[in-house]
Tab-separated table of C-alpha atoms in Angstrom:
chain	number	residue	atom	x	y	z
A	10	UNK	CA	0.000	0.000	0.000
A	11	UNK	CA	1.335	3.411	-0.992
A	12	UNK	CA	0.250	6.571	0.842
A	13	UNK	CA	1.422	9.548	-1.198
A	14	UNK	CA	1.177	13.199	-0.208
A	15	UNK	CA	1.595	15.423	-3.258
A	16	UNK	CA	1.184	18.998	-4.459
A	17	UNK	CA	1.927	20.360	-7.910
A	18	UNK	CA	0.132	22.591	-10.401
A	19	UNK	CA	-0.806	19.720	-12.723
A	20	UNK	CA	0.295	16.949	-15.058
A	21	UNK	CA	-0.602	18.804	-18.233
A	22	UNK	CA	0.558	21.278	-20.848
A	23	UNK	CA	4.248	21.242	-21.754
A	24	UNK	CA	5.605	20.543	-18.258
A	25	UNK	CA	4.446	18.621	-15.184
A	26	UNK	CA	4.452	19.184	-11.408
A	27	UNK	CA	3.618	16.092	-9.359
A	28	UNK	CA	4.929	13.387	-7.012
A	29	UNK	CA	6.170	10.174	-8.615
A	30	UNK	CA	6.872	6.782	-7.060
A	31	UNK	CA	8.630	4.831	-9.824
A	32	UNK	CA	11.042	2.137	-10.891
A	33	UNK	CA	13.025	1.665	-14.121
A	34	UNK	CA	11.469	-0.850	-16.537
A	35	UNK	CA	12.555	-1.963	-20.011
A	36	UNK	CA	10.535	-3.062	-23.026
A	37	UNK	CA	6.862	-3.907	-23.310
A	38	UNK	CA	4.976	-3.737	-20.044
A	39	UNK	CA	1.604	-3.894	-18.308
A	40	UNK	CA	1.109	-1.730	-15.205
A	41	UNK	CA	-1.997	-1.985	-12.999
A	42	UNK	CA	-2.997	-0.325	-9.719
A	43	UNK	CA	-6.020	0.493	-7.616
A	44	UNK	CA	-6.625	4.058	-6.452
A	45	UNK	CA	-8.161	3.439	-3.033
A	46	UNK	CA	-8.759	7.090	-2.175
A	47	UNK	CA	-7.788	10.583	-3.291
A	48	UNK	CA	-8.257	13.858	-1.427
A	49	UNK	CA	-10.519	16.221	-3.373
A	50	UNK	CA	-8.310	19.307	-3.275
A	51	UNK	CA	-9.481	20.079	-6.823
A	52	UNK	CA	-11.824	18.405	-9.307
A	53	UNK	CA	-8.673	17.796	-11.386
A	54	UNK	CA	-6.517	16.320	-8.610
A	55	UNK	CA	-5.102	13.103	-10.110
A	56	UNK	CA	-3.780	9.747	-8.962
A	57	UNK	CA	-2.921	6.870	-11.272
A	58	UNK	CA	-0.243	4.930	-13.112
A	59	UNK	CA	2.295	6.433	-15.487
A	60	UNK	CA	4.904	5.380	-18.039
A	61	UNK	CA	7.496	8.142	-18.427
A	62	UNK	CA	10.497	8.391	-20.714
A	63	UNK	CA	12.567	10.587	-18.383
A	64	UNK	CA	12.316	12.474	-15.107
A	65	UNK	CA	12.344	15.896	-16.765
A	66	UNK	CA	9.233	18.081	-16.423
A	67	UNK	CA	8.458	17.996	-20.149
A	68	UNK	CA	9.083	14.275	-20.702
A	69	UNK	CA	7.001	12.169	-23.059
A	70	UNK	CA	4.656	10.020	-21.011
A	71	UNK	CA	1.297	8.280	-20.723
A	72	UNK	CA	-0.959	8.239	-17.666
A	73	UNK	CA	-4.312	6.836	-16.607
A	74	UNK	CA	-5.703	8.627	-13.571
A	75	UNK	CA	-8.779	8.877	-11.387
A	76	UNK	CA	-9.957	12.358	-10.397
A	77	UNK	CA	-12.438	13.601	-7.766
A	78	UNK	CA	-14.592	15.444	-10.287
A	79	UNK	CA	-13.832	14.202	-13.809
A	80	UNK	CA	-13.726	10.416	-13.526
A	81	UNK	CA	-11.110	8.365	-15.360
A	82	UNK	CA	-8.808	10.158	-17.805
A	83	UNK	CA	-6.113	9.038	-20.263
A	84	UNK	CA	-3.514	11.791	-20.611
A	85	UNK	CA	-0.273	11.771	-22.553
A	86	UNK	CA	2.490	13.843	-24.089
A	87	UNK	CA	3.778	12.202	-27.266
A	88	UNK	CA	6.685	14.590	-27.856
A	89	UNK	CA	9.087	15.844	-25.143
A	90	UNK	CA	8.228	19.465	-24.406
A	91	UNK	CA	5.083	19.233	-26.534
A	92	UNK	CA	1.474	19.791	-25.544
A	93	UNK	CA	-0.634	17.232	-23.693
A	94	UNK	CA	-3.591	15.238	-25.026
A	95	UNK	CA	-6.641	13.987	-23.179
A	96	UNK	CA	-9.214	11.216	-23.627
A	97	UNK	CA	-12.131	11.196	-21.222
A	98	UNK	CA	-13.098	7.922	-19.579
A	99	UNK	CA	-16.191	7.098	-17.552
A	100	UNK	CA	-17.487	9.099	-14.612
A	101	UNK	CA	-16.505	7.830	-11.193
A	102	UNK	CA	-14.393	8.408	-8.098
A	103	UNK	CA	-12.013	6.304	-6.031
A	104	UNK	CA	-11.867	3.436	-5.367
A	105	UNK	CA	-11.155	2.445	-8.949
A	106	UNK	CA	-8.563	0.607	-11.030
A	107	UNK	CA	-6.222	2.007	-13.682
A	108	UNK	CA	-4.044	0.247	-16.246
A	109	UNK	CA	-1.544	1.023	-19.013
A	110	UNK	CA	-0.165	-1.464	-21.553
A	111	UNK	CA	2.865	-0.608	-23.710
A	112	UNK	CA	3.722	-2.642	-26.798
A	113	UNK	CA	6.419	-0.936	-28.811
A	114	UNK	CA	5.251	2.650	-29.304
A	115	UNK	CA	1.573	1.836	-28.794
A	116	UNK	CA	0.171	2.639	-25.347
A	117	UNK	CA	-3.323	1.455	-24.401
A	118	UNK	CA	-5.295	2.850	-21.465
A	119	UNK	CA	-7.940	0.957	-19.480
A	120	UNK	CA	-10.335	1.557	-16.596
A	121	UNK	CA	-12.079	-0.834	-14.213
A	122	UNK	CA	-14.270	-0.712	-11.139
A	123	UNK	CA	-13.304	-4.153	-9.869
A	124	UNK	CA	-9.872	-4.957	-11.352
A	125	UNK	CA	-11.363	-7.863	-13.316
A	126	UNK	CA	-13.457	-6.359	-16.106
A	127	UNK	CA	-11.437	-3.794	-18.077
A	128	UNK	CA	-12.887	-1.178	-20.441
A	129	UNK	CA	-10.660	0.672	-22.924
A	130	UNK	CA	-10.420	4.446	-22.630
A	131	UNK	CA	-8.182	4.955	-25.639
A	132	UNK	CA	-4.785	4.324	-27.190
A	133	UNK	CA	-2.053	6.399	-28.772
A	134	UNK	CA	1.336	6.083	-30.417
A	135	UNK	CA	3.904	7.537	-28.007
A	136	UNK	CA	7.518	6.956	-29.079
A	137	UNK	CA	9.678	6.454	-25.970
A	138	UNK	CA	13.039	4.837	-25.347
A	139	UNK	CA	13.174	1.154	-24.444
A	140	UNK	CA	14.091	2.047	-20.852
A	141	UNK	CA	11.358	4.006	-19.085
A	142	UNK	CA	10.177	4.912	-15.586
A	143	UNK	CA	6.960	3.264	-14.431
A	144	UNK	CA	4.930	3.858	-11.279
A	145	UNK	CA	2.350	5.926	-9.416
A	146	UNK	CA	1.821	9.618	-10.202
A	147	UNK	CA	-0.125	12.022	-7.963
A	148	UNK	CA	-0.800	15.760	-8.297
A	149	UNK	CA	-3.074	18.022	-6.250
A	150	UNK	CA	-3.628	20.471	-9.151
A	151	UNK	CA	-3.065	23.257	-6.595
A	152	UNK	CA	0.372	24.823	-6.170
A	153	UNK	CA	-0.158	25.734	-2.496
A	154	UNK	CA	-2.166	22.696	-1.382
A	155	UNK	CA	-1.349	19.004	-1.082
A	156	UNK	CA	-3.584	16.008	-1.605
A	157	UNK	CA	-3.173	12.514	-0.184
A	158	UNK	CA	-3.663	9.419	-2.331
A	159	UNK	CA	-3.750	5.821	-1.179
A	160	UNK	CA	-2.854	3.331	-3.921
A	161	UNK	CA	-2.483	-0.440	-3.674
A	162	UNK	CA	-2.279	-3.549	-5.878
A	163	UNK	CA	0.515	-2.039	-7.995
A	164	UNK	CA	1.683	-4.679	-10.473
A	165	UNK	CA	4.208	-4.211	-13.278
A	166	UNK	CA	4.558	-7.182	-15.627
A	167	UNK	CA	5.736	-7.884	-19.138
A	168	UNK	CA	3.004	-7.242	-21.680
A	169	UNK	CA	1.780	-10.313	-23.503
A	170	UNK	CA	2.424	-10.458	-27.221
A	171	UNK	CA	-0.512	-8.931	-29.022
A	172	UNK	CA	-1.936	-11.250	-31.640
A	173	UNK	CA	-4.349	-8.555	-32.746
A	174	UNK	CA	-3.716	-4.826	-32.911
A	175	UNK	CA	-6.725	-2.691	-31.949
A	176	UNK	CA	-8.340	-0.469	-34.578
A	177	UNK	CA	-7.944	3.294	-34.630
A	178	UNK	CA	-10.983	5.550	-34.490
A	179	UNK	CA	-11.643	9.281	-34.451
A	180	UNK	CA	-14.940	11.096	-34.049
A	181	UNK	CA	-15.454	13.535	-36.936
A	182	UNK	CA	-18.959	14.763	-36.073
A	183	UNK	CA	-20.200	16.405	-33.930
A	184	UNK	CA	-17.412	18.745	-32.895
A	185	UNK	CA	-16.783	19.415	-29.232
A	186	UNK	CA	-18.594	22.563	-28.165
A	187	UNK	CA	-21.420	22.307	-30.707
A	188	UNK	CA	-24.881	23.332	-29.534
A	189	UNK	CA	-28.261	22.024	-30.679
A	190	UNK	CA	-31.907	22.864	-29.982
A	191	UNK	CA	-34.097	20.234	-28.314
A	192	UNK	CA	-35.502	17.920	-29.526
A	193	UNK	CA	-32.271	17.708	-31.526
A	194	UNK	CA	-31.469	15.804	-34.698
A	195	UNK	CA	-27.814	15.599	-35.709
A	196	UNK	CA	-25.345	13.243	-37.383
A	197	UNK	CA	-22.683	11.193	-35.627
A	198	UNK	CA	-19.713	10.269	-37.816
A	199	UNK	CA	-16.365	8.574	-37.277
A	200	UNK	CA	-13.295	7.472	-39.219
A	201	UNK	CA	-12.014	3.998	-38.319
A	202	UNK	CA	-9.261	1.716	-39.673
A	203	UNK	CA	-7.628	-1.552	-38.630
A	204	UNK	CA	-3.981	-2.227	-39.468
A	205	UNK	CA	-4.127	-6.029	-39.256
A	206	UNK	CA	-7.728	-6.888	-40.081
A	207	UNK	CA	-11.025	-5.136	-40.634
A	208	UNK	CA	-13.331	-2.923	-38.620
A	209	UNK	CA	-16.302	-5.005	-37.528
A	210	UNK	CA	-18.421	-2.157	-36.162
A	211	UNK	CA	-18.441	1.385	-34.849
A	212	UNK	CA	-20.682	2.176	-31.899
A	213	UNK	CA	-21.672	5.697	-30.899
A	214	UNK	CA	-22.229	6.614	-27.260
A	215	UNK	CA	-23.634	9.573	-25.345
A	216	UNK	CA	-21.780	9.212	-22.051
A	217	UNK	CA	-22.350	5.486	-21.323
A	218	UNK	CA	-25.589	5.153	-23.356
A	219	UNK	CA	-25.371	3.380	-26.719
A	220	UNK	CA	-26.979	5.529	-29.421
A	221	UNK	CA	-26.345	3.395	-32.486
A	222	UNK	CA	-24.138	0.775	-34.145
A	223	UNK	CA	-22.841	0.834	-37.737
A	224	UNK	CA	-21.227	-2.201	-39.387
A	225	UNK	CA	-19.864	-0.730	-42.616
A	226	UNK	CA	-18.269	2.467	-43.867
A	227	UNK	CA	-19.126	5.295	-43.947
A	228	UNK	CA	-19.535	5.126	-40.191
A	229	UNK	CA	-22.359	7.568	-39.546
A	230	UNK	CA	-25.584	7.500	-37.570
A	231	UNK	CA	-28.387	10.053	-37.229
A	232	UNK	CA	-29.684	10.860	-33.761
A	233	UNK	CA	-33.320	11.947	-33.542
A	234	UNK	CA	-35.190	13.776	-30.767
A	235	UNK	CA	-32.199	14.148	-28.429
A	236	UNK	CA	-33.543	15.747	-25.229
A	237	UNK	CA	-32.119	18.695	-23.357
A	238	UNK	CA	-28.768	18.038	-21.669
A	239	UNK	CA	-24.989	18.023	-21.977
A	240	UNK	CA	-23.517	14.887	-23.526
A	241	UNK	CA	-20.072	13.384	-24.036
A	242	UNK	CA	-20.193	11.802	-27.501
A	243	UNK	CA	-17.687	9.009	-28.279
A	244	UNK	CA	-17.162	6.371	-30.944
A	245	UNK	CA	-16.011	2.825	-30.137
A	246	UNK	CA	-14.456	0.802	-32.976
A	247	UNK	CA	-14.324	-3.003	-32.724
A	248	UNK	CA	-12.271	-5.119	-35.140
A	249	UNK	CA	-12.771	-8.665	-36.399
A	250	UNK	CA	-10.535	-10.008	-33.641
A	251	UNK	CA	-12.543	-8.400	-30.850
A	252	UNK	CA	-10.047	-5.624	-30.090
A	253	UNK	CA	-11.507	-2.168	-29.585
A	254	UNK	CA	-10.530	1.485	-29.307
A	255	UNK	CA	-12.439	4.516	-28.083
A	256	UNK	CA	-12.282	7.934	-29.696
A	257	UNK	CA	-11.782	11.165	-27.835
A	258	UNK	CA	-14.926	12.751	-26.414
A	259	UNK	CA	-16.848	15.593	-28.032
A	260	UNK	CA	-18.965	17.466	-25.499
A	261	UNK	CA	-22.193	18.852	-26.999
A	262	UNK	CA	-25.089	20.756	-25.480
A	263	UNK	CA	-28.771	20.352	-26.349
A	264	UNK	CA	-30.838	23.298	-25.101
A	265	UNK	CA	-34.500	24.216	-25.114
A	266	UNK	CA	-35.250	27.015	-27.564
A	267	UNK	CA	-35.523	30.382	-25.890
A	268	UNK	CA	-39.031	31.840	-26.238
A	269	UNK	CA	-39.022	35.629	-26.387
A	270	UNK	CA	-42.130	37.271	-24.905
A	271	UNK	CA	-44.043	39.963	-26.819
A	272	UNK	CA	-42.791	43.524	-26.463
A	273	UNK	CA	-45.785	45.617	-27.480
A	274	UNK	CA	-49.581	45.567	-27.739
A	275	UNK	CA	-50.995	46.481	-31.162
A	276	UNK	CA	-54.764	46.678	-31.633
A	277	UNK	CA	-57.404	48.432	-33.734
A	278	UNK	CA	-58.926	51.413	-31.966
A	279	UNK	CA	-62.591	51.290	-31.021
A	280	UNK	CA	-65.005	53.050	-33.368
A	281	UNK	CA	-66.041	55.008	-30.262
A	282	UNK	CA	-62.439	55.957	-29.431
A	283	UNK	CA	-62.978	59.678	-29.745
A	284	UNK	CA	-66.393	59.894	-28.059
A	285	UNK	CA	-67.007	57.141	-25.481
A	286	UNK	CA	-63.698	55.382	-24.671
A	287	UNK	CA	-61.924	56.553	-21.515
A	288	UNK	CA	-59.119	53.947	-21.557
A	289	UNK	CA	-58.009	50.515	-22.827
A	290	UNK	CA	-57.107	47.582	-20.554
A	291	UNK	CA	-54.910	44.612	-21.507
A	292	UNK	CA	-55.918	41.305	-19.882
A	293	UNK	CA	-53.804	38.120	-19.858
A	294	UNK	CA	-55.382	34.699	-19.286
A	295	UNK	CA	-53.939	31.224	-19.027
A	296	UNK	CA	-54.388	29.225	-22.213
A	297	UNK	CA	-57.561	27.154	-21.963
A	298	UNK	CA	-59.446	29.631	-19.771
A	299	UNK	CA	-62.330	31.919	-20.813
A	300	UNK	CA	-61.773	35.694	-20.963
A	301	UNK	CA	-64.486	37.456	-19.000
A	302	UNK	CA	-65.643	34.290	-17.259
A	303	UNK	CA	-62.305	33.428	-15.613
A	304	UNK	CA	-59.931	35.651	-13.677
A	305	UNK	CA	-57.001	37.079	-15.649
A	306	UNK	CA	-53.480	36.316	-14.394
A	307	UNK	CA	-52.358	39.879	-15.164
A	308	UNK	CA	-53.794	43.179	-16.359
A	309	UNK	CA	-52.277	46.425	-17.594
A	310	UNK	CA	-53.926	49.831	-17.942
A	311	UNK	CA	-52.989	51.047	-21.432
A	312	UNK	CA	-54.498	54.480	-21.010
A	313	UNK	CA	-55.941	56.186	-24.087
A	314	UNK	CA	-53.046	56.497	-26.564
A	315	UNK	CA	-53.251	58.252	-29.902
A	316	UNK	CA	-54.481	56.369	-32.963
A	317	UNK	CA	-52.076	56.088	-35.926
A	318	UNK	CA	-52.938	56.594	-39.592
A	319	UNK	CA	-53.985	52.949	-39.946
A	320	UNK	CA	-56.514	53.195	-37.142
A	321	UNK	CA	-54.270	51.190	-34.791
A	322	UNK	CA	-52.837	51.812	-31.333
A	323	UNK	CA	-49.388	50.557	-30.283
A	324	UNK	CA	-48.326	50.467	-26.624
A	325	UNK	CA	-44.911	49.239	-25.367
A	326	UNK	CA	-45.375	46.659	-22.606
A	327	UNK	CA	-42.068	44.733	-22.770
A	328	UNK	CA	-41.475	44.858	-18.989
A	329	UNK	CA	-45.033	43.663	-18.343
A	330	UNK	CA	-44.655	40.623	-20.618
A	331	UNK	CA	-41.161	39.886	-19.305
A	332	UNK	CA	-42.555	39.585	-15.772
A	333	UNK	CA	-44.948	36.775	-16.746
A	334	UNK	CA	-43.999	33.246	-15.714
A	335	UNK	CA	-43.174	30.742	-18.447
A	336	UNK	CA	-46.280	29.256	-20.033
A	337	UNK	CA	-48.955	29.582	-22.713
A	338	UNK	CA	-51.343	32.540	-22.624
A	339	UNK	CA	-54.133	34.378	-24.433
A	340	UNK	CA	-54.409	38.172	-24.520
A	341	UNK	CA	-57.382	40.453	-25.049
A	342	UNK	CA	-57.912	44.231	-24.941
A	343	UNK	CA	-61.051	45.908	-23.573
A	344	UNK	CA	-62.222	49.382	-24.522
A	345	UNK	CA	-63.618	50.912	-21.325
A	346	UNK	CA	-66.172	53.724	-21.206
A	347	UNK	CA	-67.924	55.531	-18.382
A	348	UNK	CA	-70.792	53.049	-18.216
A	349	UNK	CA	-69.830	50.082	-20.418
A	350	UNK	CA	-66.907	48.206	-21.947
A	351	UNK	CA	-66.253	46.021	-24.988
A	352	UNK	CA	-63.671	43.223	-25.293
A	353	UNK	CA	-61.629	42.431	-28.425
A	354	UNK	CA	-60.864	39.010	-29.813
A	355	UNK	CA	-57.978	36.981	-28.384
A	356	UNK	CA	-54.357	36.404	-29.390
A	357	UNK	CA	-52.344	33.395	-28.174
A	358	UNK	CA	-48.666	33.605	-27.217
A	359	UNK	CA	-46.038	31.770	-25.178
A	360	UNK	CA	-43.590	33.061	-22.628
């Protein structure tokens, strides 16, 4: 059991700050560990296993980590001093298992809740020297604060010879950051290849929910009536040997269309405007109720404005409409005299 107290700004960007418990290892390898617990100093505090080419801050490396607020993540820097890349895994917090497998330059990342059933997060080609440093990496993601991680079941073994290389897959649509209006219809698309066989299928997921499965190129699927929410869209490619790879995640947002309330009241002036009308009153009723018979939810005294050349009256009531709660309404205007009043027809609107 390893209890590691660590600070550090992050393992990210072009240089890393973290605590590393490691040993030198040569060649292909398989490293597994369980993150028992991790102090939630930040949602991006990290604890997991790492393969690192050198002990310099900008070294090429690969890491699978658990975080307090962002689940499992596969992070890597393919070129020394270069930028970092990220593939999002499932949601979850410690305890959880993490695993990296290196075969040549290919590094595969896995996640597990029980240490028995492993799900791929992703893979990448990361050229590193034959001799590397392998172990447990922990960062608090806060320069002035430390986190404490407890990690056990660390195992570093020689990777078995792969009889089947996993396919490669990238999500081409939608793009991360795209926004849609509910109920949304949009196309999911991916590019997938297999170096030593054929792609058997491509599955599209919203978070952990399967949206659709395509068995031949082009790998595209249309989503219909997607409800409001924020979704992590991924593509999983499976080859004819059963190996699989997951694409990076595109985060999309499906929002309800914004309904703008009316801003003004426009109505035809009463034929008795000049002689009998003392004022006009706007009445708002819930949709499905009866003007005059039921009680209005809101009223507004419109006064007695001037009539334009078309015989119409226009009164700005944007603040009045804005104050209404969301819902469906009907509006009517009454011409009020000293002894009687007359009500117009109705107009429906939504807020």
